[in-house]
Amino acid sequence: MVNRITQIMATSTVENYLKAALLYEQEHQGIVPMGSLVEALGVVPGTVTTMVKAMATQGLLEHEVRQGVRLTPVGRALALGVLRKHRLVETFLVQTLEMDWSEVHVEAEALEHAVSNRVLERIDAYLGHPTVDPHGDPIPNAEGSIADEATQATMQDCTIKKPLRVTRILDQSADFLDYVQDHGLKPGAKIEVLKRVEASGVLQCALADGEEIVLGLPAAAKIVVGISA
Amino acid sequence: MVNRITQIMATSTVENYLKAALLYEQEHQGIVPMGSLVEALGVVPGTVTTMVKAMATQGLLEHEVRQGVRLTPVGRALALGVLRKHRLVETFLVQTLEMDWSEVHVEAEALEHAVSNRVLERIDAYLGHPTVDPHGDPIPNAEGSIADEATQATMQDCTIKKPLRVTRILDQSADFLDYVQDHGLKPGAKIEVLKRVEASGVLQCALADGEEIVLGLPAAAKIVVGISA
DNA sequence: TTTTATATTTTGATTTGTCAAAATACAAGA
DNA sequence: TCTTGTATTTTGACAAATCAAAATATAAAA
């Protein structure tokens, strides 16, 4: 029963490696290749090898030489904590400080390492314990469990000519978010996919106000939709 | 006219050295001795010498060998920016997130290095452009000018038997702040100094509710008062 | 003036996170 | 099987920030 308070303190670099591994694990399955960390962190491959070995000796992840890494339970818990901070901070910046939807990601990237749990829980309470952030991404709770994402249909593979609602945007780049905002496709928006032409790689959809827009299938795959409740 | 956007990016360590130098300058006058930085930053003397020399070559301060440092205009501007962040964040944590008055200093210490100017200006607007933080310390404005602190009387040297109001607390330690809070001496509180005995080093004062409290002169010197408006 | 105490600087090492570039392993194609 | 291409690892170097401990100024006391 000793040592229960032990809060492992990771540097922000370590937190970023953990978060990148977690996000990769959530989108793919099995081991996280070194290359994905190289790309996510914007460093050269040798740097990742060095960091990963250090983090493995700290018990944050397992390093399968020449293959990649796997988060340990400790590493995953830490990563979920960082993700929770990131998403709660983003929500806060948009909802409370009314910041632009497309600029908060960068800000949250910095703040997620500086916000203490004490401050975070105040923010969480202030926001009324939200379960998703402004992009529709689920927010892990304080215990690190995350609402499972079920089977998510995107505009690219959903049923056609049914009333739908945008629930999540899978691309955090400012460019894409600006596009989404400008065309009224933010989470919550009511839409209906009218036609999808695989050959031309294009899709046609209608907004609540009747306006029709056309977008490419790769873009459509980044917009998650659900039944319009 | 080129180079106007140039926002010098200092590490948080550098920001801390600058802030410490600024705070010392505000309380004393002339050069900032190396020893004051040693104490403020909690490092060994040799570390300060090394850092100071590096910062001098960056043009952030002037190093008078064997004597101390003086902020350059660039260094001072940077330091004022950090102080502005610190105090606005503190105000925000107390007023918006309703955090405990005595715990926000530590939090702000971390957040001041992670909050961007973009976020800061939102916070400033959200709070209605406050001019003092919860301790009564003045908040530098975005241009770096700071409301001058005039001649500040403290409970130790103010007039006796006049209605006064607490305007500022000069000690940020959690212990002292807790004491101040518990005894209703927060900025804004109406008080009156009844008696001061230099010999015994003790002072007696009355609160608005009639309660009388006794405190030592060193403590009294940390509580700034003004005429009760 | 000489001594002593204190503040500051120097020197050499250490940790963390990084890069460049060479070396190596491995899967896939010829 | 041999060769090639790509991913990963190794090696040596570096900047930032730090410490320990020895060296050196300088101000104050004797």
Coordinates of C-alpha atoms (C1' of nucleotides) in Angstrom, one line a residue:
Chain A
M1 CA 0.0 0.0 0.0
V2 CA 3.0 2.2 0.1
N3 CA 3.8 3.9 -3.2
R4 CA 0.3 4.4 -4.3
I5 CA 0.8 8.1 -4.9
T6 CA 3.8 7.5 -7.0
Q7 CA 3.1 9.6 -10.0
I8 CA 5.8 8.9 -12.6
M9 CA 7.0 12.1 -14.0
A10 CA 7.8 12.0 -17.7
T11 CA 9.5 14.7 -19.7
S12 CA 7.4 16.2 -22.5
T13 CA 9.5 14.4 -25.0
V14 CA 8.7 11.1 -23.4
E15 CA 5.0 12.0 -23.2
N16 CA 5.0 12.8 -26.9
Y17 CA 6.6 9.4 -27.8
L18 CA 4.0 7.7 -25.6
K19 CA 1.1 9.6 -27.2
A20 CA 2.3 8.9 -30.7
A21 CA 2.5 5.1 -29.9
L22 CA -1.0 5.1 -28.4
L23 CA -2.5 6.9 -31.4
Y24 CA -0.9 4.5 -33.7
E25 CA -2.1 1.5 -31.7
Q26 CA -5.6 2.9 -31.8
E27 CA -5.6 3.2 -35.6
H28 CA -3.8 0.0 -36.5
Q29 CA -3.2 -3.1 -34.4
G30 CA -0.2 -5.0 -33.0
I31 CA 3.2 -3.6 -32.9
V32 CA 4.1 0.1 -33.5
P33 CA 6.8 0.3 -36.1
M34 CA 9.8 2.6 -35.4
G35 CA 9.0 4.5 -38.6
S36 CA 5.7 5.6 -37.4
L37 CA 7.4 7.3 -34.4
V38 CA 10.0 8.8 -36.7
E39 CA 7.2 10.4 -38.7
A40 CA 5.0 11.4 -35.8
L41 CA 7.8 13.1 -33.9
G42 CA 9.7 14.6 -36.8
V43 CA 13.1 13.3 -35.8
V44 CA 15.6 11.0 -37.5
P45 CA 15.4 7.3 -37.1
G46 CA 18.5 7.0 -34.9
T47 CA 16.9 9.3 -32.4
V48 CA 13.8 7.1 -32.0
T49 CA 16.0 4.0 -31.5
T50 CA 17.9 5.8 -28.7
M51 CA 14.8 7.2 -27.0
V52 CA 12.9 3.9 -27.3
K53 CA 15.7 2.0 -25.7
A54 CA 15.8 4.5 -22.8
M55 CA 12.0 4.3 -22.4
A56 CA 12.1 0.5 -22.5
T57 CA 14.5 0.4 -19.5
Q58 CA 12.1 2.8 -17.7
G59 CA 9.3 0.2 -18.3
L60 CA 7.2 2.5 -20.4
L61 CA 7.3 0.2 -23.5
E62 CA 8.7 -3.0 -24.9
H63 CA 11.2 -2.8 -27.7
E64 CA 11.1 -5.6 -30.2
V65 CA 14.4 -5.0 -32.0
R66 CA 14.1 -4.3 -35.7
Q67 CA 10.3 -4.4 -35.4
G68 CA 8.9 -1.7 -33.2
V69 CA 7.4 -1.1 -29.8
R70 CA 4.4 -2.0 -27.7
L71 CA 3.2 0.1 -24.8
T72 CA 3.4 -1.5 -21.3
P73 CA 0.4 -1.0 -19.0
V74 CA 2.3 1.8 -17.3
G75 CA 3.2 3.5 -20.6
R76 CA -0.4 3.2 -21.8
A77 CA -1.8 4.7 -18.7
L78 CA 0.6 7.6 -19.0
A79 CA -0.3 8.0 -22.7
L80 CA -4.0 8.1 -21.9
G81 CA -3.4 10.8 -19.4
V82 CA -1.6 12.9 -22.0
L83 CA -4.4 12.3 -24.5
R84 CA -7.0 13.2 -21.9
K85 CA -5.1 16.5 -21.2
H86 CA -4.8 17.2 -24.9
R87 CA -8.5 16.7 -25.6
L88 CA -9.8 18.4 -22.6
V89 CA -7.6 21.4 -23.2
E90 CA -8.8 21.6 -26.8
T91 CA -12.4 21.5 -25.7
F92 CA -11.7 24.2 -23.2
L93 CA -10.0 26.5 -25.7
V94 CA -12.9 26.2 -28.1
Q95 CA -15.8 26.3 -25.8
T96 CA -14.6 28.7 -23.1
L97 CA -12.0 30.9 -24.7
E98 CA -13.9 30.7 -28.1
M99 CA -10.7 30.0 -30.0
D100 CA -10.8 29.0 -33.6
W101 CA -11.4 25.4 -34.1
S102 CA -8.4 24.9 -36.4
E103 CA -5.8 26.6 -34.2
V104 CA -6.4 24.8 -30.9
H105 CA -4.5 21.6 -31.8
V106 CA -1.1 23.4 -31.8
E107 CA -1.9 25.2 -28.6
A108 CA -3.0 21.9 -26.9
E109 CA 0.2 20.3 -28.0
A110 CA 2.1 22.7 -25.8
L111 CA -0.3 22.9 -22.9
E112 CA -0.9 19.1 -22.5
H113 CA 2.6 18.9 -20.9
A114 CA 2.2 21.9 -18.6
V115 CA -1.3 21.3 -17.2
S116 CA -1.3 19.5 -13.9
N117 CA -3.9 17.0 -12.9
R118 CA -5.2 19.4 -10.4
V119 CA -5.8 22.1 -13.0
L120 CA -7.1 19.5 -15.4
E121 CA -9.8 18.2 -13.1
R122 CA -11.0 21.8 -12.7
I123 CA -11.2 22.3 -16.4
D124 CA -13.1 19.0 -16.7
A125 CA -15.6 20.0 -14.1
Y126 CA -15.9 23.5 -15.6
L127 CA -16.8 21.9 -18.9
G128 CA -19.3 19.5 -17.3
H129 CA -17.2 16.3 -17.9
P130 CA -17.4 16.2 -21.7
T131 CA -16.9 12.8 -23.4
V132 CA -15.7 14.1 -26.8
D133 CA -13.6 17.0 -27.9
P134 CA -14.5 19.5 -30.6
H135 CA -13.3 17.2 -33.4
G136 CA -15.5 14.4 -32.0
D137 CA -12.5 12.5 -30.6
P138 CA -13.3 10.6 -27.4
I139 CA -11.8 12.0 -24.2
P140 CA -10.4 9.3 -21.9
N141 CA -11.7 9.6 -18.3
A142 CA -9.6 10.2 -15.3
E143 CA -9.1 6.4 -14.8
G144 CA -7.9 6.1 -18.4
S145 CA -10.8 4.3 -19.9
I146 CA -12.0 5.5 -23.2
A147 CA -15.5 5.1 -24.6
D148 CA -15.0 2.5 -27.3
E149 CA -15.4 3.7 -30.7
A150 CA -17.6 1.0 -32.0
T151 CA -17.9 0.6 -35.7
Q152 CA -17.5 4.0 -37.2
A153 CA -18.9 4.7 -40.6
T154 CA -17.3 7.5 -42.6
M155 CA -18.9 9.5 -45.4
Q156 CA -16.9 7.3 -47.7
D157 CA -18.5 4.0 -46.6
C158 CA -21.8 5.0 -45.0
T159 CA -25.3 4.3 -46.3
I160 CA -26.6 6.6 -49.0
K161 CA -29.7 8.8 -48.9
K162 CA -30.2 8.5 -45.2
P163 CA -30.2 11.4 -42.8
L164 CA -26.8 11.4 -40.9
R165 CA -24.9 13.5 -38.5
V166 CA -21.2 14.3 -38.5
T167 CA -19.7 12.9 -35.3
R168 CA -16.0 13.1 -35.7
I169 CA -13.2 14.5 -37.9
L170 CA -10.1 12.2 -38.2
D171 CA -7.6 14.8 -39.5
Q172 CA -6.3 17.5 -37.2
S173 CA -4.5 19.5 -39.8
A174 CA -5.5 23.2 -39.8
D175 CA -6.1 23.1 -43.6
F176 CA -8.5 20.3 -43.4
L177 CA -10.3 21.7 -40.3
D178 CA -10.7 25.0 -42.1
Y179 CA -12.2 23.3 -45.0
V180 CA -14.6 21.3 -42.8
Q181 CA -15.6 24.5 -40.9
D182 CA -16.1 26.5 -44.1
H183 CA -18.4 23.9 -45.5
G184 CA -20.5 23.3 -42.4
L185 CA -19.3 19.8 -41.8
K186 CA -18.3 20.2 -38.1
P187 CA -19.4 17.5 -35.6
G188 CA -23.1 17.9 -35.1
A189 CA -23.9 19.0 -38.6
K190 CA -26.8 17.2 -40.3
I191 CA -26.0 15.8 -43.7
E192 CA -27.0 13.3 -46.3
V193 CA -24.8 11.5 -48.8
L194 CA -26.6 11.7 -52.2
K195 CA -24.3 9.9 -54.6
R196 CA -20.9 8.3 -54.5
V197 CA -18.9 7.6 -57.7
E198 CA -16.0 5.3 -57.1
A199 CA -14.6 5.7 -60.6
S200 CA -14.2 9.5 -60.4
G201 CA -13.4 9.3 -56.7
V202 CA -16.0 11.9 -55.8
L203 CA -19.0 12.1 -53.6
Q204 CA -22.0 14.4 -53.4
C205 CA -23.7 15.4 -50.2
A206 CA -26.5 17.7 -49.0
L207 CA -26.4 19.9 -45.9
A208 CA -29.3 20.7 -43.6
D209 CA -29.8 24.0 -45.5
G210 CA -30.2 22.2 -48.7
E211 CA -26.8 23.2 -50.1
E212 CA -25.0 20.5 -52.0
I213 CA -21.2 20.0 -51.9
V214 CA -18.8 17.7 -53.6
L215 CA -15.8 16.2 -52.0
G216 CA -13.1 13.6 -52.8
L217 CA -13.3 10.1 -51.3
P218 CA -10.0 10.5 -49.3
A219 CA -11.4 13.5 -47.6
A220 CA -14.8 11.8 -47.1
A221 CA -12.9 9.0 -45.3
K222 CA -11.8 11.4 -42.7
I223 CA -15.4 12.4 -41.7
V224 CA -17.1 10.0 -39.4
V225 CA -20.9 10.0 -39.4
G226 CA -23.7 8.4 -37.3
I227 CA -27.4 8.1 -37.5
S228 CA -29.0 11.5 -37.2
A229 CA -30.7 11.4 -33.8
Chain B
M1 CA 10.9 47.2 -41.3
V2 CA 11.8 43.6 -41.9
N3 CA 12.1 41.6 -38.8
R4 CA 9.3 43.2 -36.9
I5 CA 7.5 39.9 -36.3
T6 CA 10.7 38.4 -34.9
Q7 CA 9.5 36.8 -31.6
I8 CA 12.6 35.7 -29.8
M9 CA 12.0 32.2 -28.5
A10 CA 13.5 31.7 -25.1
T11 CA 13.6 28.3 -23.3
S12 CA 11.7 28.1 -20.0
T13 CA 15.0 28.1 -18.1
V14 CA 16.0 31.4 -19.8
E15 CA 12.5 32.8 -19.1
N16 CA 13.0 31.9 -15.4
Y17 CA 16.3 33.7 -15.2
L18 CA 14.8 36.8 -16.8
K19 CA 11.8 36.8 -14.6
A20 CA 14.0 36.4 -11.5
A21 CA 16.2 39.3 -12.6
L22 CA 13.1 41.5 -13.2
L23 CA 11.5 40.7 -9.9
Y24 CA 14.8 41.5 -8.1
E25 CA 15.2 44.8 -10.0
Q26 CA 11.6 45.8 -9.0
E27 CA 12.3 45.3 -5.3
H28 CA 15.8 46.6 -5.1
Q29 CA 17.7 48.9 -7.4
G30 CA 20.7 48.8 -9.7
I31 CA 22.5 45.6 -10.5
V32 CA 21.1 42.1 -9.8
P33 CA 23.7 40.1 -7.8
M34 CA 24.5 36.6 -9.0
G35 CA 23.6 35.3 -5.6
S36 CA 20.0 36.5 -5.9
L37 CA 19.7 34.4 -9.1
V38 CA 21.3 31.4 -7.3
E39 CA 18.6 31.6 -4.7
A40 CA 15.7 32.3 -6.9
L41 CA 16.5 29.5 -9.3
G42 CA 17.7 27.0 -6.7
V43 CA 20.9 26.1 -8.6
V44 CA 24.6 26.2 -7.6
P45 CA 26.5 29.4 -8.3
G46 CA 28.5 28.0 -11.1
T47 CA 25.4 27.2 -13.1
V48 CA 24.3 30.8 -12.8
T49 CA 27.6 32.1 -14.1
T50 CA 27.4 29.8 -17.1
M51 CA 23.8 30.7 -17.9
V52 CA 24.4 34.4 -17.5
K53 CA 27.3 34.4 -19.8
A54 CA 25.3 32.6 -22.5
M55 CA 22.4 34.9 -22.0
A56 CA 24.7 37.9 -22.2
T57 CA 25.9 36.8 -25.7
Q58 CA 22.3 36.5 -26.7
G59 CA 21.8 40.1 -25.7
L60 CA 19.3 39.4 -23.0
L61 CA 21.3 40.9 -20.2
E62 CA 24.7 42.5 -19.4
H63 CA 27.1 40.7 -17.2
E64 CA 29.3 42.8 -14.9
V65 CA 31.9 40.3 -13.9
R66 CA 32.0 39.6 -10.2
Q67 CA 29.1 41.9 -9.6
G68 CA 25.9 40.7 -11.3
V69 CA 23.6 41.4 -14.2
R70 CA 21.4 44.1 -15.7
L71 CA 18.5 43.3 -18.0
T72 CA 18.8 44.7 -21.5
P73 CA 15.7 46.3 -23.1
V74 CA 15.2 43.0 -25.0
G75 CA 15.6 41.0 -21.8
R76 CA 13.3 43.2 -19.9
A77 CA 10.6 43.0 -22.5
L78 CA 10.8 39.3 -22.5
A79 CA 10.7 39.2 -18.7
L80 CA 7.7 41.4 -18.6
G81 CA 5.9 39.1 -21.0
V82 CA 6.6 36.2 -18.7
L83 CA 5.4 38.1 -15.7
R84 CA 2.2 39.1 -17.6
K85 CA 1.6 35.4 -18.4
H86 CA 2.2 34.4 -14.9
R87 CA -0.1 36.9 -13.3
L88 CA -2.9 36.5 -15.9
V89 CA -2.8 32.8 -15.6
E90 CA -3.0 33.1 -11.8
T91 CA -6.0 35.4 -12.0
F92 CA -7.6 33.0 -14.4
L93 CA -7.1 30.0 -12.2
V94 CA -8.6 31.7 -9.2
Q95 CA -11.4 33.6 -10.9
T96 CA -12.6 31.2 -13.6
L97 CA -11.5 27.8 -12.4
E98 CA -12.1 28.7 -8.8
M99 CA -8.8 27.2 -7.6
D100 CA -7.4 27.8 -4.2
W101 CA -5.7 31.1 -3.8
S102 CA -2.6 29.5 -2.3
E103 CA -2.1 26.8 -4.9
V104 CA -2.2 28.7 -8.1
H105 CA 1.4 30.1 -7.9
V106 CA 2.9 26.7 -8.5
E107 CA 0.6 26.0 -11.4
A108 CA 1.2 29.4 -13.0
E109 CA 4.9 28.7 -12.7
A110 CA 4.5 25.8 -15.1
L111 CA 1.9 27.3 -17.4
E112 CA 3.6 30.7 -18.0
H113 CA 6.0 28.9 -20.3
A114 CA 3.4 27.0 -22.3
V115 CA 0.7 29.6 -22.8
S116 CA 1.1 31.3 -26.2
N117 CA 0.4 34.9 -26.7
R118 CA -2.7 33.9 -28.7
V119 CA -4.1 32.0 -25.8
L120 CA -3.0 34.7 -23.4
E121 CA -4.9 37.4 -25.1
R122 CA -8.1 35.3 -25.0
I123 CA -7.6 34.8 -21.3
D124 CA -7.0 38.5 -20.9
A125 CA -10.2 39.3 -22.8
Y126 CA -12.2 36.7 -20.9
L127 CA -11.2 38.2 -17.6
G128 CA -12.0 41.7 -18.8
H129 CA -8.4 43.0 -18.9
P130 CA -7.6 42.9 -15.2
T131 CA -4.8 45.2 -13.9
V132 CA -3.9 43.2 -10.8
D133 CA -3.7 39.5 -9.9
P134 CA -5.3 37.8 -6.9
H135 CA -2.4 38.8 -4.7
G136 CA -2.7 42.4 -5.8
D137 CA 0.4 42.3 -7.9
P138 CA 0.1 44.5 -11.0
I139 CA -0.3 42.8 -14.4
P140 CA 2.0 44.2 -17.1
N141 CA -0.1 45.1 -20.2
A142 CA 0.6 43.6 -23.7
E143 CA 3.1 46.3 -24.5
G144 CA 5.0 45.6 -21.3
S145 CA 4.2 48.7 -19.3
I146 CA 3.3 48.1 -15.7
A147 CA 1.1 50.4 -13.6
D148 CA 3.6 52.0 -11.3
E149 CA 3.4 51.0 -7.8
A150 CA 3.6 54.4 -6.2
T151 CA 4.5 54.5 -2.6
Q152 CA 3.2 51.5 -1.0
A153 CA 2.5 51.6 2.7
T154 CA 2.4 48.2 4.5
M155 CA 0.7 47.3 7.7
Q156 CA 4.1 47.7 9.3
D157 CA 4.5 51.4 8.4
C158 CA 1.0 52.7 7.7
T159 CA -0.9 55.2 9.7
I160 CA -2.6 53.9 12.8
K161 CA -6.3 54.0 13.6
K162 CA -7.4 54.9 10.1
P163 CA -9.7 52.7 8.0
L164 CA -7.6 50.9 5.4
R165 CA -8.0 48.3 2.7
V166 CA -5.5 45.4 1.9
T167 CA -4.3 45.9 -1.6
R168 CA -1.5 43.5 -2.1
I169 CA 0.4 40.5 -0.5
L170 CA 4.1 40.5 -1.1
D171 CA 4.8 36.9 -0.2
Q172 CA 3.7 34.1 -2.5
S173 CA 4.5 31.2 -0.3
A174 CA 1.5 28.9 0.3
D175 CA 2.0 29.0 4.0
F176 CA 1.7 32.7 4.2
L177 CA -1.1 32.9 1.7
D178 CA -3.0 30.3 3.7
Y179 CA -2.5 32.4 6.9
V180 CA -3.7 35.5 5.1
Q181 CA -6.8 33.8 3.8
D182 CA -7.7 32.2 7.1
H183 CA -7.5 35.5 8.8
G184 CA -9.5 37.5 6.2
L185 CA -6.6 39.6 5.1
K186 CA -6.9 39.0 1.3
P187 CA -6.7 42.0 -1.0
G188 CA -9.9 44.0 -0.7
A189 CA -10.4 43.3 3.0
K190 CA -11.1 46.4 5.2
I191 CA -8.9 46.6 8.2
E192 CA -7.6 49.1 10.8
V193 CA -4.3 49.0 12.6
L194 CA -4.9 49.6 16.2
K195 CA -1.6 49.4 17.9
R196 CA 2.0 48.8 17.0
V197 CA 4.7 47.9 19.5
E198 CA 8.2 48.0 18.1
A199 CA 9.7 46.6 21.2
S200 CA 7.7 43.4 21.2
G201 CA 7.7 43.3 17.4
V202 CA 3.9 42.8 17.4
L203 CA 0.9 44.6 15.9
Q204 CA -2.8 44.6 16.6
C205 CA -5.4 45.1 14.0
A206 CA -9.2 45.0 13.6
L207 CA -11.1 43.4 10.8
A208 CA -14.4 44.7 9.3
D209 CA -16.3 42.2 11.4
G210 CA -14.7 43.7 14.6
E211 CA -12.5 40.7 15.2
E212 CA -9.0 41.6 16.4
I213 CA -5.9 39.8 15.4
V214 CA -2.2 40.1 16.3
L215 CA 0.6 39.6 14.0
G216 CA 4.4 40.0 13.9
L217 CA 6.0 43.0 12.2
P218 CA 7.9 41.0 9.6
A219 CA 4.5 39.5 8.5
A220 CA 2.9 42.9 8.6
A221 CA 5.6 44.2 6.2
K222 CA 4.3 41.8 3.6
I223 CA 0.8 43.2 3.6
V224 CA 0.3 46.3 1.5
V225 CA -2.5 48.6 2.4
G226 CA -4.2 51.7 0.9
I227 CA -6.8 54.2 2.0
S228 CA -10.2 52.4 2.3
A229 CA -12.1 53.7 -0.7
Chain C
dT1 C1' 48.4 46.3 5.9
dT2 C1' 47.5 41.6 6.4
dT3 C1' 44.1 38.2 7.2
dT4 C1' 39.7 36.2 6.7
dA5 C1' 35.2 35.4 5.0
dT6 C1' 32.2 35.5 1.3
dA7 C1' 30.8 35.8 -3.5
dT8 C1' 31.9 34.5 -8.0
dT9 C1' 34.2 32.1 -11.6
dT10 C1' 36.6 28.1 -13.6
dT11 C1' 37.1 23.4 -14.8
dG12 C1' 35.7 18.9 -15.8
dA13 C1' 31.8 15.7 -15.8
dT14 C1' 27.0 14.3 -16.4
dT15 C1' 22.2 13.9 -18.5
dT16 C1' 18.8 14.5 -22.1
dG17 C1' 17.6 14.7 -26.6
dT18 C1' 19.1 15.4 -30.8
dC19 C1' 21.7 14.8 -35.8
dA20 C1' 24.7 12.8 -39.5
dA21 C1' 26.4 9.2 -41.6
dA22 C1' 27.9 4.5 -41.8
dA23 C1' 26.7 -0.3 -40.7
dT24 C1' 23.4 -3.9 -40.6
dA25 C1' 19.3 -6.8 -41.0
dC26 C1' 15.6 -8.4 -43.5
dA27 C1' 11.9 -9.0 -46.8
dA28 C1' 10.9 -9.2 -51.5
dG29 C1' 12.1 -9.5 -56.3
dA30 C1' 15.0 -11.3 -60.0
Chain D
dT1 C1' 19.8 -18.3 -54.4
dC2 C1' 21.4 -13.9 -55.0
dT3 C1' 20.6 -9.1 -55.1
dT4 C1' 18.5 -5.0 -54.0
dG5 C1' 15.8 -1.7 -51.4
dT6 C1' 14.1 -0.2 -47.2
dA7 C1' 13.9 0.0 -42.2
dT8 C1' 16.5 0.0 -38.2
dT9 C1' 20.6 0.3 -35.4
dT10 C1' 25.2 1.9 -34.3
dT11 C1' 28.6 5.3 -33.7
dG12 C1' 30.5 9.6 -32.7
dA13 C1' 29.4 14.3 -32.0
dC14 C1' 26.9 18.2 -30.2
dA15 C1' 24.0 21.9 -27.4
dA16 C1' 21.6 22.9 -23.1
dA17 C1' 21.5 22.9 -18.4
dT18 C1' 23.2 21.2 -14.6
dC19 C1' 26.6 19.7 -10.5
dA20 C1' 30.9 19.2 -7.6
dA21 C1' 34.9 21.0 -6.2
dA22 C1' 38.9 23.8 -6.8
dA23 C1' 40.5 28.6 -7.8
dT24 C1' 40.1 33.4 -7.5
dA25 C1' 38.5 38.2 -6.4
dT26 C1' 36.9 41.4 -3.3
dA27 C1' 35.1 43.5 0.7
dA28 C1' 35.4 43.5 5.6
dA29 C1' 37.8 42.7 9.9
dA30 C1' 41.9 42.6 12.5

